[in-house]
Amino acid sequence: MGASVRPSFSEGLGGEQGWPKALRGRGPQAVSGILTALGRAGLWSPRRQLLLATWQALSRALVTMDAESLLLSLELASGSGQGLSPDRRASLLTSLLLVKRDYRYDRVLFWGRILGLVADYYIAQGLSEDQLAPRKTLYSLNCMEWSLLPPATEEMMAQTSVVKGRFMGDPSHEYEHTELQKINEGGKVFEEEVVVQIKEETRLVSIIDQIDKAVAIIPRGALFKTPFGPIHVNRTFEGLSLSEAKKLSSYFHFREPVQLKNKTLLEKADLDPSLDFMDSLEHDIPKGSWSIQMERGNALVVLRSLLWPGLTFFHAPRTKNCGYIYVGTGEKNIDLPFML
Amino acid sequence: MGDPPPDPEPPSQPPSSRRSSQVSQRRGLELSRPQPAFPEEAEQIPLDTSILQSNRGVLASQANLQGWSLGASPTQQENLTMFQAEEAQLGGVEYPSPNMGFPSELQPQLYLEEGGTQATQNAGLMLQQLQRGQSNLFQQLESAYLETQPDLLGQFNMYQRDDLQFSQHGPYLRDEPTLQFSPSEPGFTPFTLEVPEPEPLELAVQNAKAYLLQTSVSCSLSLYEHLVNLLTKILNQRPEDPLSILESLNRTTQWQWFHPKLDTLRDDPEMQPTYEMADRQKALFLRNGGGEGQQEMEEEVAETAVPNVMETAFYLEQAGVGLSSDESFRIFMALKQLVEQQPIHTCRFWGKILGLSRSYLVAEVSFREGEEEGEEEEAEEMMEGGEGMDAPDEEDEEKDTDIIPKPMWKPPPVIPREESRSGTNKYLYFVCNEPGRPWTRLPHVTPVQIVQARKIKKFFTGFLDAPVVSYPPFPGNEANYLRAQIARISAATHISPLGFYQFGEEEGDEEEEGGAGRDSYEENPDFEGIPVLELVDSMANWVHHAQHILPQGRCTWVNPLQKIEEEEELGEEEEKADEGMEGVEQEVGPPLLTPLSEDAEIMHMSPWTTRLSCSLCPQYSVAVVRSNLWPGAYAYASGKIWCEVRTYSTFHLDATFSSEVLDLGFRFHPIYS
């Protein structure tokens, strides 16, 4: 490890030139792992420390309630009135790091909190290199012990769409739902009332998935797409300007595009294929389902979703800070068109 | 020696070669000069180096782009424009004639000009040169080259024009093959008077440069220019370890090109609202009246109506609720400003309501005794006067034309609103959008507004005068709707630990008051606080201390029939209407200080949720109560301290609400009975 170590603060491909050979070409997980292992072995040196810090800083990139920048993000998102108490914050910081290590995620983000009657669920998501790949969701009741949730499927969505009301807060709670089912028995068709049990965990999974698909947003330019397919964090993203930040068209849904192909060729001609590969918020139905506000006298732009009340997206213009958090009861606001 | 000093007028290539050699010298004499194009230059070079060494100090200030110049001959024009920028440019500008024979003559001159005098002499030459302007140069250069290198001229001119822009960036290597001294070209043939065919390598280089110079449709900046800017910047600033910050420098240079810094007289238009807001908030932090000394301090410390917002915010933070600490502090300052402006007896931060464009900060205040709000009464008188005017007009019209049968319908009597300082209007509410903005008072709420507000569900836009468009129609604008919602929320969520308030000792009989119950309470001086665990366990330990709003829309019931009896003189029609209203029963609500355990359930869940703020250390934690009916209403208690606040949005309303709205839509609206 005697190679000339020059911590490169440059953001870009040239960053790895100064790294020692053993670290080259590895992901941030592995690099941190190697360096911390060295540290534990007593081979710690200020240089290596600097290396580790730089690497972590570089890999931090996009802030979506990232574990490292959790405190700043929570403060910026606090305008909605819901936040985390200090003990939760402290336990989150510790436990998210451990989750990252154990599950070998690229990044772990704190997604939010779903309020239940008896207890609250704290949700975190783990990401891999490809930003748009399906994320792994974890939940916890005390911010310390996290359990992995199964990925959402269509059946789950259909099943849980009948459940209404608040979450209980107990993951093993089962909702009972009676429905009429047609049963074929030897030529006779009759309907029978069947009581279907739906677990709260299933409901949790489908709600989180719905929220992500519907209202998870990201500013334009924060991600870019390469011709080979994977989507990367744009390290040269310096934030939106003030005038751009007030427009809905500068924010995209953080999911596979649905409406993009419906655009006319004229509209598509103006788009930049490496940046504009997701749906923008402009065409959301119903119109006006987002509320944009400037807080702290134009130093922070906050978008709140009216369809899923409790989702807050914040962004400090001209800086890289942005992120979203959901703190709410997990119920969709179906009265939205009447309330506008 | 005997030769006259060289005529500054015919500058030509050899001087440029001198310049180039100086440039190369500045590079540290690293590049060895392989065969120069001109034999004269070859001769001059060793001379130059000696001279240049003496001139080194003089020329050190010149920051030239060395990386580009491959050594031979930047044009004269470049040199001279370079000199334009830096008058102190001195040294070594010799102007031997273009003739080949000159150098021999000049050599002695070069020797002569060693030393400091050379500097001034050259400066003089330079200034003369400058005065003549560049066009002369071109002509001279052209003429100089016309005979020798006709086909190179075109290139020369083109490059000259380009270089005009970045003249200060130093000499570039001209792509003239005849002038090129590339160390990487070992086989370079010495210059001949004939123009050689451009070799493939040079052609490639020229093509490359032409490609770099092309500009795209979207911007007028070419890669060449950008790289020139970037490298100039680097050379000017000479940062440590430039390779590591190359990327960020690249980005900033590009950004700066497209976002030129506005001059200091003009403000950045985008930042204007931010600065205005900051100005307004600065006013909050300044002490009122300037430093008048200790007296003011004492007065303020003694008694102030401003609540301790920071303490509340601390406890709420433990509960996981609340705004960030600097926003809380700004709210604190804004409340202080409110207290100073209005005659306020008690003041409390009620909460924050989020709206579509702006949010509302709500303060609950009560005025001092005797300070009645005169504006409200005036407004009411105006309205009553207006109504009186309408009635006689209608009667006149009817007598003139055919008598139209009067409708049977009589509007239900308007239930009078409650007096100030009682019932729903017990407190006054002030709102503002952001700390620093002026506080606006909300009007008192009328029962009909409360009744209608129960039926609709709308978002707040953030502007108090916005109309509320809904079905059933709401009587009033957003200010009234906001006030009605505040009244409902207050009535439902003003809670306190059991025993904190107690009824005052009254001698009056309850029945005499019409069963309305007591409507006042006072603090219990003997309150000792309930252990936190008990507060969390049972809802019986919390009580409502705000009066429940009856379905009528008031806290104390008023019999609408009483009013009608007074109006019986008006005619027979009303009697029929009376019959429909006889069956009005007195509405009774739960009395004051009812424990929360008596609250009705909503959709099979209890309307309140209790938590300990921190389960890890229960001895120091705070009991938190959260309302499920009005999500966002929180109360905390710990020992003797308790408080409640609502910081949330009215996006959340109770779940039963939507079913009510649907019901009304389908019911037959009883207009014509």
JSON list of C-alpha atoms in Angstrom, two decimals, chain B residues 81 97 122 142 167 219 336 351-352 524:
[
{"chain": "B", "resi": 81, "resn": "THR", "atom": "CA", "xyz": [-1.15, 42.52, -28.71]},
{"chain": "B", "resi": 97, "resn": "SER", "atom": "CA", "xyz": [14.68, 43.28, -41.40]},
{"chain": "B", "resi": 122, "resn": "ASN", "atom": "CA", "xyz": [12.37, 48.27, -26.52]},
{"chain": "B", "resi": 142, "resn": "GLU", "atom": "CA", "xyz": [1.63, 40.29, -45.39]},
{"chain": "B", "resi": 167, "resn": "SER", "atom": "CA", "xyz": [-4.21, 37.65, -27.30]},
{"chain": "B", "resi": 219, "resn": "CYS", "atom": "CA", "xyz": [-23.51, 28.07, -28.09]},
{"chain": "B", "resi": 336, "resn": "LYS", "atom": "CA", "xyz": [-42.83, 38.82, 20.59]},
{"chain": "B", "resi": 351, "resn": "GLY", "atom": "CA", "xyz": [-49.67, 25.75, 15.57]},
{"chain": "B", "resi": 352, "resn": "LYS", "atom": "CA", "xyz": [-48.93, 25.76, 11.90]},
{"chain": "B", "resi": 524, "resn": "ASN", "atom": "CA", "xyz": [-55.37, 24.26, 40.32]}
]
